[in-house]
Short mmCIF file of C-alpha atoms and ligand atoms in Angstrom, two decimals:
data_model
loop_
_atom_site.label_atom_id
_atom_site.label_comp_id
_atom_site.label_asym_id
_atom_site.label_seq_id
_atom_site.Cartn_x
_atom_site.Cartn_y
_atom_site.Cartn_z
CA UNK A 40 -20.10 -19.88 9.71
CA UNK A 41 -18.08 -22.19 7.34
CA UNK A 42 -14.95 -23.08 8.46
CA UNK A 43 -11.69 -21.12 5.86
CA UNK A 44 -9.93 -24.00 4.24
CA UNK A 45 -6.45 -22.87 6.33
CA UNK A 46 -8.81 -23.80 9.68
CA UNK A 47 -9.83 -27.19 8.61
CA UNK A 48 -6.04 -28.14 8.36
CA UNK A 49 -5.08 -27.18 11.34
CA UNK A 50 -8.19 -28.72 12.59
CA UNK A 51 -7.55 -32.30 11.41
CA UNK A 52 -3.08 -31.67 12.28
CA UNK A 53 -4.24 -31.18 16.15
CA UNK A 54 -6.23 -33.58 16.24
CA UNK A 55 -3.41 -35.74 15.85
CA UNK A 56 -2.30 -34.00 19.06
CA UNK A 57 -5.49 -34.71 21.00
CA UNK A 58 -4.23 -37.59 23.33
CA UNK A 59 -1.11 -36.02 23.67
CA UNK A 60 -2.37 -33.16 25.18
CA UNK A 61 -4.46 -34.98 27.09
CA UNK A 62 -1.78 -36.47 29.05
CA UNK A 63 0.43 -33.18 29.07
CA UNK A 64 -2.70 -31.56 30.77
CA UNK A 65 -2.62 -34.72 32.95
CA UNK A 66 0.39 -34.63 34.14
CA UNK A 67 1.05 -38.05 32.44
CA UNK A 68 4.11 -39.43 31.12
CA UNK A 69 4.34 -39.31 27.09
CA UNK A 70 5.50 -42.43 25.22
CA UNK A 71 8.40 -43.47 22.65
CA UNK A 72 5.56 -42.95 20.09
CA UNK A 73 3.98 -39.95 21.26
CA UNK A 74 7.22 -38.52 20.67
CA UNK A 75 7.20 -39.62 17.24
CA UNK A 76 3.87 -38.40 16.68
CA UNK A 77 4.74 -34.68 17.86
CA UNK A 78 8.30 -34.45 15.69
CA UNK A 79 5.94 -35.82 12.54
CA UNK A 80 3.11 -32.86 13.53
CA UNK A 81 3.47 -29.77 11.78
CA UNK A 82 1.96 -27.87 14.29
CA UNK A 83 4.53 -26.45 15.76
CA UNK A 84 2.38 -24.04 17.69
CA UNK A 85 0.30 -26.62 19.77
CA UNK A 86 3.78 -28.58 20.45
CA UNK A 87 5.00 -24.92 21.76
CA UNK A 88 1.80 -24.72 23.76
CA UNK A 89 2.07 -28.18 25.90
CA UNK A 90 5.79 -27.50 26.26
CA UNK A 91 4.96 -24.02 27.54
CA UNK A 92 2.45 -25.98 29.84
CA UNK A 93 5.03 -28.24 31.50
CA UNK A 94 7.29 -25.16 31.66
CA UNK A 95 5.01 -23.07 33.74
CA UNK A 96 3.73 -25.72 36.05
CA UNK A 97 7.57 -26.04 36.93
CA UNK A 98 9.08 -22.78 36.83
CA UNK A 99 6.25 -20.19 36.40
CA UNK A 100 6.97 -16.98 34.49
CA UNK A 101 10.71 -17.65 35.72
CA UNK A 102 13.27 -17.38 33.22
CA UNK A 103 16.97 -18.24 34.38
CA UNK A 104 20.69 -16.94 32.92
CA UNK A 105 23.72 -17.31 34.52
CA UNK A 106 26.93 -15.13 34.10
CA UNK A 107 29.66 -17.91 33.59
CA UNK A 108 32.54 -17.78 31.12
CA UNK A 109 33.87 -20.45 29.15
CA UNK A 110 37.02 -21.55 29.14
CA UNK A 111 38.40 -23.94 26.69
CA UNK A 112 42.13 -25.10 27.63
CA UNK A 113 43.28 -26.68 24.17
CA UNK A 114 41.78 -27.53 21.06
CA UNK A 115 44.33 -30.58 20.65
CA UNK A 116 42.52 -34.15 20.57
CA UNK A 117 43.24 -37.27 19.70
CA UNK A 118 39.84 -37.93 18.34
CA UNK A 119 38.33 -37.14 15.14
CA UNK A 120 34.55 -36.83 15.66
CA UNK A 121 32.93 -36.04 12.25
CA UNK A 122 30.78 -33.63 13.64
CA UNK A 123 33.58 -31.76 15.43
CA UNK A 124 35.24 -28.16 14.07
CA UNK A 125 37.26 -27.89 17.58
CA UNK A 126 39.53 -30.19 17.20
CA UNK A 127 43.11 -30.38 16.33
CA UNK A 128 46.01 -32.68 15.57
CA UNK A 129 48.52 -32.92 17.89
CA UNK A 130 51.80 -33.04 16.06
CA UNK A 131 55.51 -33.21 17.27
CA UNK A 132 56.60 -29.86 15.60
CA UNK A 133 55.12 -27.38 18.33
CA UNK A 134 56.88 -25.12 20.40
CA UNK A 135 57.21 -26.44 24.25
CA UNK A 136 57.25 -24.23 27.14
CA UNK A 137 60.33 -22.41 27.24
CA UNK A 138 61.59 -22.91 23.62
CA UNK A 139 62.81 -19.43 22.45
CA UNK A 140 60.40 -20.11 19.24
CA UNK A 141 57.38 -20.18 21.64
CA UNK A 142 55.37 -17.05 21.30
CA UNK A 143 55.95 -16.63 25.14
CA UNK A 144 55.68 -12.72 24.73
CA UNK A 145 52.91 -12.53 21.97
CA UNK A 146 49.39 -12.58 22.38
CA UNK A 147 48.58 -15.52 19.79
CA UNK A 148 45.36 -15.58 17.66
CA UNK A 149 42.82 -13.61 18.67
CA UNK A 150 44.08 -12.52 22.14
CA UNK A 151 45.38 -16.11 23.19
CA UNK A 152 48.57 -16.89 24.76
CA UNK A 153 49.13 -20.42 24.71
CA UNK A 154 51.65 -22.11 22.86
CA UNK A 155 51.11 -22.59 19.20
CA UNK A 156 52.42 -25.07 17.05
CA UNK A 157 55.14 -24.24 14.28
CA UNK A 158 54.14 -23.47 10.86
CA UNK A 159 51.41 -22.36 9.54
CA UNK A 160 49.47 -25.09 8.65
CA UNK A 161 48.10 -25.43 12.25
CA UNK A 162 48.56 -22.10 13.97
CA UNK A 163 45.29 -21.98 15.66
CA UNK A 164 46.01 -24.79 17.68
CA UNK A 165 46.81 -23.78 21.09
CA UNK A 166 46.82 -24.88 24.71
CA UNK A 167 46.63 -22.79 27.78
CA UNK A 168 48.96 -23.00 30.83
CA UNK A 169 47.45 -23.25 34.31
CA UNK A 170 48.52 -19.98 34.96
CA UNK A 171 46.47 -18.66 31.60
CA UNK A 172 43.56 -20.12 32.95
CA UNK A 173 43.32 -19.15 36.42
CA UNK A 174 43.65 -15.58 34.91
CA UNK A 175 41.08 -15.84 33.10
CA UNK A 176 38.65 -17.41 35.66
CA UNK A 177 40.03 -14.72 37.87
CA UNK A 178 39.11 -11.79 35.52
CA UNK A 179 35.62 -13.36 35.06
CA UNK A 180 35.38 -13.60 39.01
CA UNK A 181 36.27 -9.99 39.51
CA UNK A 182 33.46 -9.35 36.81
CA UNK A 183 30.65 -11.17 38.70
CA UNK A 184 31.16 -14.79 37.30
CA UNK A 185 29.79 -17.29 39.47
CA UNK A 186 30.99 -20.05 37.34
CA UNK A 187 33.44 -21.28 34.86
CA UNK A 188 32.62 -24.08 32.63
CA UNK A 189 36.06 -25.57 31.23
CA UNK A 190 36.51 -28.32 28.88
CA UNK A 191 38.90 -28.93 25.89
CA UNK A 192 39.83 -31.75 23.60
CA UNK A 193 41.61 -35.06 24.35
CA UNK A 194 44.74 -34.27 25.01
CA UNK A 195 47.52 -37.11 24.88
CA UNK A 196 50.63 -35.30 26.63
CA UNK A 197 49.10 -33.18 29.42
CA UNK A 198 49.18 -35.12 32.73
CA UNK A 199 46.52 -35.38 35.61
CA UNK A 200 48.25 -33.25 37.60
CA UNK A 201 47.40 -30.62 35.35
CA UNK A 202 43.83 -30.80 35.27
CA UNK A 203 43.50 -31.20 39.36
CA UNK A 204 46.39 -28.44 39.12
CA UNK A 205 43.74 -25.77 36.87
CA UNK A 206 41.02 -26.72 39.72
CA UNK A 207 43.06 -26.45 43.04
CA UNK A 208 44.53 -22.72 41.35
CA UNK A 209 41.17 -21.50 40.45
CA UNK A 210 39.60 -22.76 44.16
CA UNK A 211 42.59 -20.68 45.81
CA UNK A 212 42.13 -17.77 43.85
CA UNK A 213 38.29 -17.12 43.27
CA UNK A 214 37.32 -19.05 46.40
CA UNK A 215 33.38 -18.89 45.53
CA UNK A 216 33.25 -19.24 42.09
CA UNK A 217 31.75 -22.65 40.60
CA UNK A 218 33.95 -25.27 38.78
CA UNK A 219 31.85 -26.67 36.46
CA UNK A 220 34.05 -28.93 34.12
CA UNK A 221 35.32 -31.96 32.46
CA UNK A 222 32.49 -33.98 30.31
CA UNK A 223 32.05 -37.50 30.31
CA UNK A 224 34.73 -38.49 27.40
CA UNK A 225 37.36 -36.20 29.77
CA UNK A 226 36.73 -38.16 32.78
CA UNK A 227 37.01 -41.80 30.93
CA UNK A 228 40.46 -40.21 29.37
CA UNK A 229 41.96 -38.82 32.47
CA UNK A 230 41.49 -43.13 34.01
CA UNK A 231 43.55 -43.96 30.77
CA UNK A 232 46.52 -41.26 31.54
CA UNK A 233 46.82 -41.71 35.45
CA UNK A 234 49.75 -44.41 36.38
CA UNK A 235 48.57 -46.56 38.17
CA UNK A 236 44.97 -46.41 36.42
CA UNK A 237 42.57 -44.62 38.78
CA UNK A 238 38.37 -45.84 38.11
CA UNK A 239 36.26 -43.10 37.13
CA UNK A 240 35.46 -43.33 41.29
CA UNK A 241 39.10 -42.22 41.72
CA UNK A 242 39.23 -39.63 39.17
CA UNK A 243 35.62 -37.90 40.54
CA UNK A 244 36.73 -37.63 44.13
CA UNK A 245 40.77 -36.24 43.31
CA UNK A 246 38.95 -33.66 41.17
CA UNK A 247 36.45 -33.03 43.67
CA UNK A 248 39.09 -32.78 46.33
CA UNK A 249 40.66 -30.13 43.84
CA UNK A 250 37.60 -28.17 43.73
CA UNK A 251 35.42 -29.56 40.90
CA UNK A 252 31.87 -28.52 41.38
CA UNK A 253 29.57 -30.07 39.00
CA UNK A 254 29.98 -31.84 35.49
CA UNK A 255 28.43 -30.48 31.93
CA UNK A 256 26.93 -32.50 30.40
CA UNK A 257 28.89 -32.43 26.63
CA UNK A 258 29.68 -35.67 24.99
CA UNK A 259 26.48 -37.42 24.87
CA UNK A 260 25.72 -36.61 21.34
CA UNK A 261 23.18 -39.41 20.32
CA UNK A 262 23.35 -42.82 21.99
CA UNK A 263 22.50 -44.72 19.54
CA UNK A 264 25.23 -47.67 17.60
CA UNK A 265 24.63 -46.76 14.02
CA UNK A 266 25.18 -42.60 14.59
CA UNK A 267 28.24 -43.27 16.84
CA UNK A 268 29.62 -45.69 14.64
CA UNK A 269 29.67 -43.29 11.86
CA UNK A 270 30.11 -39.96 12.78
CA UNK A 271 32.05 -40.69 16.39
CA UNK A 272 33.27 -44.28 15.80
CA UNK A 273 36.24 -43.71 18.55
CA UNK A 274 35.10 -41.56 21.27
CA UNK A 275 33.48 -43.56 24.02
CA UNK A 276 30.27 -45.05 23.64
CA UNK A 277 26.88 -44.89 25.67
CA UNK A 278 27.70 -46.67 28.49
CA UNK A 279 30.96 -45.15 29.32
CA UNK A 280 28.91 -41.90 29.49
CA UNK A 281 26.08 -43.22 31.72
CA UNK A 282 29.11 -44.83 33.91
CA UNK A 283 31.08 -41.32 34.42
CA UNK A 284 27.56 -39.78 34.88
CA UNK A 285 25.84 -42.78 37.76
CA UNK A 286 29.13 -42.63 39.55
CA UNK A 287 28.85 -38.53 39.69
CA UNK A 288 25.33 -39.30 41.04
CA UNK A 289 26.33 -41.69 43.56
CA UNK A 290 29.00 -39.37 44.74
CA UNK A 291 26.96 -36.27 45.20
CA UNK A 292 28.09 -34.51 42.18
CA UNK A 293 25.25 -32.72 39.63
CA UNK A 294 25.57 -32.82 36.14
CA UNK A 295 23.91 -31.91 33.39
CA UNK A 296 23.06 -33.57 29.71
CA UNK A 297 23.05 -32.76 26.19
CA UNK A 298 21.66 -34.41 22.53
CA UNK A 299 23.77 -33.30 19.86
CA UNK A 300 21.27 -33.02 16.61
CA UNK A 301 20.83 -32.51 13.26
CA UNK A 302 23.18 -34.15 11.53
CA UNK A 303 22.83 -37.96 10.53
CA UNK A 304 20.74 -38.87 13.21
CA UNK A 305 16.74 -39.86 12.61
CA UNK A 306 14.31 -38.11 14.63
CA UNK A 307 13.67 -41.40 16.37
CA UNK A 308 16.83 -41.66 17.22
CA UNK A 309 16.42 -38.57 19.12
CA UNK A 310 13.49 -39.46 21.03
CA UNK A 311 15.75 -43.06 22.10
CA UNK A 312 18.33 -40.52 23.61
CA UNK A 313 15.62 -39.02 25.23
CA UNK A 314 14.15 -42.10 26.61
CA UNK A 315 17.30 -43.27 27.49
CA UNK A 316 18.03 -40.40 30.07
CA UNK A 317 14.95 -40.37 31.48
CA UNK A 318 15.51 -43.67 32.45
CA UNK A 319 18.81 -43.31 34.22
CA UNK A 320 17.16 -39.89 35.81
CA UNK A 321 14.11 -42.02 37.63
CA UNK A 322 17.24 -44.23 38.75
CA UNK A 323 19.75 -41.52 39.86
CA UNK A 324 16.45 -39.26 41.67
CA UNK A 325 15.23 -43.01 43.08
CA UNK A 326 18.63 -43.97 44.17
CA UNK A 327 21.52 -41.64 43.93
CA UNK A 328 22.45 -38.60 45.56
CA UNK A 329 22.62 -35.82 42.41
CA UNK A 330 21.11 -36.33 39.17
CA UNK A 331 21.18 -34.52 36.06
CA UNK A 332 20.28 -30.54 36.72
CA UNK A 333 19.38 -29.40 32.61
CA UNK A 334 19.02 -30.88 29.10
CA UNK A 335 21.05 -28.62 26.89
CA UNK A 336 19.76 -29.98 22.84
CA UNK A 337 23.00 -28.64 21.22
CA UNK A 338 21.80 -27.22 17.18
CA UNK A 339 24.75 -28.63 14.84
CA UNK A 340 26.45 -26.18 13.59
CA UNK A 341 28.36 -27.73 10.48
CA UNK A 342 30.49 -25.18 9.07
CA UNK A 343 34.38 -26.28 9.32
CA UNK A 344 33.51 -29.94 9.62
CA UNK A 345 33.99 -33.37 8.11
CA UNK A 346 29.96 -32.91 7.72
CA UNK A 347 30.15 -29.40 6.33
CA UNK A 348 28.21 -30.52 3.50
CA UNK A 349 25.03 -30.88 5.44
CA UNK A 350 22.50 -28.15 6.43
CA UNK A 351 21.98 -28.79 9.97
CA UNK A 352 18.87 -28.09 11.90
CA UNK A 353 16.19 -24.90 10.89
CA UNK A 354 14.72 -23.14 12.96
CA UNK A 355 11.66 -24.45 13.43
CA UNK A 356 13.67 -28.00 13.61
CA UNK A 357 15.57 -25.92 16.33
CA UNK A 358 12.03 -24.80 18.50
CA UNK A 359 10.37 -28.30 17.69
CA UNK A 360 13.36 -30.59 19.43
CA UNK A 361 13.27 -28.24 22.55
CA UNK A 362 10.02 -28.38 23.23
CA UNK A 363 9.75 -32.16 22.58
CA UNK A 364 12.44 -31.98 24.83
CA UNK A 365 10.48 -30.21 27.12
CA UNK A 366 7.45 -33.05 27.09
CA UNK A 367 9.64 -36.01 27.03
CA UNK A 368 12.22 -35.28 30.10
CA UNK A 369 9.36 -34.69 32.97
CA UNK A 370 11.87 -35.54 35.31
CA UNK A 371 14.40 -33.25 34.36
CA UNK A 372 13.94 -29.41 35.80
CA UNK A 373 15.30 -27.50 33.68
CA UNK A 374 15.59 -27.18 29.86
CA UNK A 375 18.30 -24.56 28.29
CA UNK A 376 18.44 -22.85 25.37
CA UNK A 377 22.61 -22.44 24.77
CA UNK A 378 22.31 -19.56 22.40
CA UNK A 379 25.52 -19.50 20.73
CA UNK A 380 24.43 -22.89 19.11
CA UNK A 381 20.66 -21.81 18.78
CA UNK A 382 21.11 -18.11 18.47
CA UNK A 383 20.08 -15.52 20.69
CA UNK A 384 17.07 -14.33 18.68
CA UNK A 385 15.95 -18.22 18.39
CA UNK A 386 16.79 -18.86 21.93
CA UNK A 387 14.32 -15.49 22.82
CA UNK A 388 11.85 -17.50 21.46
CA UNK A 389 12.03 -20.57 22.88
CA UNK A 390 11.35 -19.18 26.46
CA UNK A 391 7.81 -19.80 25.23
CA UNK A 392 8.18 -23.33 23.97
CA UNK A 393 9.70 -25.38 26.65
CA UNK A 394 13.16 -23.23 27.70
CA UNK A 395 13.18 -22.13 31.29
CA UNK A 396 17.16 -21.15 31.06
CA UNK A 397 19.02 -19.45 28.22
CA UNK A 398 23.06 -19.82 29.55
CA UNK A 399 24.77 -17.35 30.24
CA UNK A 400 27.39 -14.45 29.45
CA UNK A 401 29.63 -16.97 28.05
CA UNK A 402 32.10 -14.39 26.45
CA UNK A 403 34.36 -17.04 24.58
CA UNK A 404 33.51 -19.86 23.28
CA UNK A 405 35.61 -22.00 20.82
CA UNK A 406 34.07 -25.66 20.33
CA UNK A 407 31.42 -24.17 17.85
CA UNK A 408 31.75 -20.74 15.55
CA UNK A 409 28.87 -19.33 13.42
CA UNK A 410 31.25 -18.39 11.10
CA UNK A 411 32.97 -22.20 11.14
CA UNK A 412 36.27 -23.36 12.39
CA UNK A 413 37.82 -19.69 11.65
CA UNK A 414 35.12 -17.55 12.65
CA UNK A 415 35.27 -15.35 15.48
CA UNK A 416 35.64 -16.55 19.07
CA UNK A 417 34.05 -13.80 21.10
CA UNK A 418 30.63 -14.48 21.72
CA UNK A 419 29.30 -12.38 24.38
CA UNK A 420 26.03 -11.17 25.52
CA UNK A 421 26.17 -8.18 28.67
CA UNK A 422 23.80 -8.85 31.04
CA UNK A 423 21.84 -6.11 30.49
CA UNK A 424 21.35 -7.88 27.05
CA UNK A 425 20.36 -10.89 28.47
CA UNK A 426 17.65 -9.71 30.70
CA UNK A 427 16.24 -7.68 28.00
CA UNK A 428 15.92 -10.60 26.05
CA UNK A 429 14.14 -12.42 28.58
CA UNK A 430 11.92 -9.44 29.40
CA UNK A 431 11.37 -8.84 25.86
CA UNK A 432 9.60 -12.45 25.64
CA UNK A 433 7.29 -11.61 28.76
CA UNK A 434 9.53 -13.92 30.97
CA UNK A 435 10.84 -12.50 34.71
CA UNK A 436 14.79 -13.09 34.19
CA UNK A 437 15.92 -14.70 37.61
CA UNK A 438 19.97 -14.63 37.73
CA UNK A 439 20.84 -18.73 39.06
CA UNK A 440 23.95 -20.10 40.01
CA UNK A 441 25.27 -23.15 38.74
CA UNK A 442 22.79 -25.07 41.02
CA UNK A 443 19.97 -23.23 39.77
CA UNK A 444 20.32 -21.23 43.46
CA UNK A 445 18.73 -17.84 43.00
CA UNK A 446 21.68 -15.08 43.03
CA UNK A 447 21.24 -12.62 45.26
CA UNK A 448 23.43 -9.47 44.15
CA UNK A 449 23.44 -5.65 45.95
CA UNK A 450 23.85 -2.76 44.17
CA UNK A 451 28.09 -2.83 44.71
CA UNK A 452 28.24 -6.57 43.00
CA UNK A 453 25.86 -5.94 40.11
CA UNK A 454 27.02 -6.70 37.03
CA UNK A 455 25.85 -4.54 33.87
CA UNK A 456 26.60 -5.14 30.09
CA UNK A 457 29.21 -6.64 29.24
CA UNK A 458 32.31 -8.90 31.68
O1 LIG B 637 30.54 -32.14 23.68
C1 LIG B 637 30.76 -30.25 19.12
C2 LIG B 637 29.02 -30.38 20.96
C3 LIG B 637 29.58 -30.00 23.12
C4 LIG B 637 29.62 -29.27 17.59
O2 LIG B 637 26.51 -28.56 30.53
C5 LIG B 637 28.82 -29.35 18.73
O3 LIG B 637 25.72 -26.55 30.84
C6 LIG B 637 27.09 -28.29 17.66
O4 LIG B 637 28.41 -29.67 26.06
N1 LIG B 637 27.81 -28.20 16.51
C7 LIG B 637 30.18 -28.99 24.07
N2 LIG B 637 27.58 -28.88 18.77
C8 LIG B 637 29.13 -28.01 24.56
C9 LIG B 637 28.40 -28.50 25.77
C10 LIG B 637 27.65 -27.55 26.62
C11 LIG B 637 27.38 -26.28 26.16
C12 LIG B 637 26.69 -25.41 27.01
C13 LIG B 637 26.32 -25.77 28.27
C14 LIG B 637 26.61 -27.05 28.71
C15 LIG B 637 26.26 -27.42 30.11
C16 LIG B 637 27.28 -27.95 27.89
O5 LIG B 637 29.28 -29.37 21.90
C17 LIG B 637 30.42 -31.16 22.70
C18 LIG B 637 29.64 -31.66 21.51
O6 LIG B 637 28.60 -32.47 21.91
N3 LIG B 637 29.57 -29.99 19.66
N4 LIG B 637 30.82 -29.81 17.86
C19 LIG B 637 29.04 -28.67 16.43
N5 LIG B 637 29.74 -28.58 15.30
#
């Protein structure tokens, strides 16, 4: 029967996949240019297919979500990363704790109580107190949180004590749940504040000490000279990430790892970053004590940026980087799918090309907003939600801790719908 035009095309595209698969069916590792090669194909259906194999051969029909919530303790920074909506100034004309023109009594914007600055020009800024956030990681324990992931902006007036402060109140008060916080850029700023200077080795084991579980893995965005240059030219660079991240490794302490894409980057550049955490994964697994746990490909969102002009990544941009992902990082275990970057229908779908893990509850999230830098903050998905999701796209949804530990829950600690 003659082959329909439509056939022969996607005839000669996988053929341009041949070896590749090959060597995914092999087990064998794939090469700078092989990934190349699969972010030129257009067939994003065979690249779903050998990310889906790697997938299964690690983690079966198993899908994992966690229920965690977010908590992000202020928005001030002294950096100004292009890419970055989050962010804000930190000026002298904000209110201080106990100054009567503090909103001490007032729920701030959208449900917030930190302190706000003055004037309107800035009035979403905000930082929390300790006390703020332990109540919030307390509420989300009592819910059936086994984690919190915290992390904020650079900020150049709160102290050390504060930050070991936030872990050592949490630790006392929800005794089990997981402190998963600080990313690299946090850790290389909290050496600069302490007095005498601590190393990164002295920062890890006082936050440890406090109660710090495991690090995220934000930060990372694209190591690569030209893209940091422009769009992050102050924040620290490659190797102060990898040295925050070997010296978690060494001590015991997991993290995890993210690429940042779809904004001036190259898809080359993409497959470097890659590259460039495999390598330090065959070190940390060959030499260290922890490695990284989960690539997390972050989707830019650009809305409320210095890059706002751009598009950022489609969605089949979206499905092709994680399950190059997927093929690239064999020594990674897991790959996640954070779906209020990707989207929850988008991240569905990627449970069958590449994703084993699709977050968690989350609840509120401030570093990104669909709706840009004044969008809405709450962005929750119920559990319930979650697993119908997963069950939806023929996956078996497996609640994990932060350690990718299967939760075990009875029927007086489950959680349904929403925290
Ligand atoms: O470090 C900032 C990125 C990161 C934008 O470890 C943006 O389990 C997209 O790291 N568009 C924070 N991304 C988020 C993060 C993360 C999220 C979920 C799970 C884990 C984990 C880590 O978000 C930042 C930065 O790289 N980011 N702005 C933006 N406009």
């Amino acid at each position: 029967m003659p082959l329909e035009c439509a056939d022969m095309v996607t005839i000669i595209k996988r053929h341009g996949l041949d070896d590749i698969a090959e060597k995914v069916e092999a087990g064998e590792r794939l090469s700078y240019e092989d990934g190349v090669t699969l972010y030129a194909s257009r067939d994003v259906h065979e690249i779903g297919r050998l990310a889906n194999v790697v997938r299964e051969r690690l983690h079966g029909n198993v899908a994992y979500y966690n229920i965690n919530r977010h908590i992000n303790y202020s928005n001030f920074c002294v950096l100004r990363c292009k890419f970055c909506s989050f962010y804000r100034p930190y000026t002298k004309d904000r209110a201080e704790p106990g100054d009567e023109r503090s909103m001490s009594s007032d729920v701030g914007m959208q449900g917030r109580i930190g302190l706000p600055l003055l004037g309107a020009a800035q009035d979403d800024a905000y930082e929390l107190s300790v006390d703020q956030i332990v109540d919030q990681a307390k509420r989300a324990y009592e819910a059936g949180a086994t984690e919190v992931h915290i992390v904020g902006g650079l900020h150049p007036k709160l102290s050390f004590s504060y930050y070991l402060d936030l872990c050592r109140h949490i630790r006392a008060t929800c005794p089990n749940i997981h402190i998963k916080a600080f990313t690299a850029i946090e850790i290389i700023h909290f050496t600069r504040i302490t007095k005498p200077r601590l190393s990164i080795r002295g920062v890890l084991e006082q936050l440890r000490e406090a109660g710090l579980g495991s690090l995220p893995g934000g930060g990372a965005e694209i190591f690569d000279d030209r893209v940091h240059e422009e769009a992050y030219r102050a924040k620290v660079g490659e190797q102060g990430w990898f040295d925050v991240h070997r010296t978690a490794h060494e001590l015991g302490i997991y993290s995890n790892v993210t690429m940042l894409y779809g904004h001036i980057e190259s898809r080359e550049e993409r497959i470097t970053h890659m590259l460039k955490l495999r390598e330090h994964q065959d070190e940390s697994l060959r030499h260290r004590r922890a490695a990284f746990n989960c690539f997390i490909p972050l989707s830019f969102i650009p809305e409320g940026s210095e890059l706002g002009h751009l598009s950022g990544p489609t969605g089949l941009d979206d499905l092709k980087t994680l399950a190059i992902s997927r093929l690239m990082l064999d020594n990674i275990p897991h790959i996640k799918a954070f779906w209020p970057m990707q989207s929850a229908k988008l991240a569905q779908v990627s449970l069958n090309w590449g994703v084993d893990d699709i977050d968690g509850t989350v609840i509120y999230y401030d570093i990104t907003k669909r709706e840009g830098g004044h969008g809405n903050r709450h962005q929750e998905l119920g559990v319930d939600q979650i697993r119908s999701l997963i069950r939806e796209a023929g996956r078996i949804p497996v609640e994990r801790d932060t350690l990718y530990r299967r939760v075990a829950r009875n029927d007086d600690t489950q959680v349904h719908g929403a925290l």
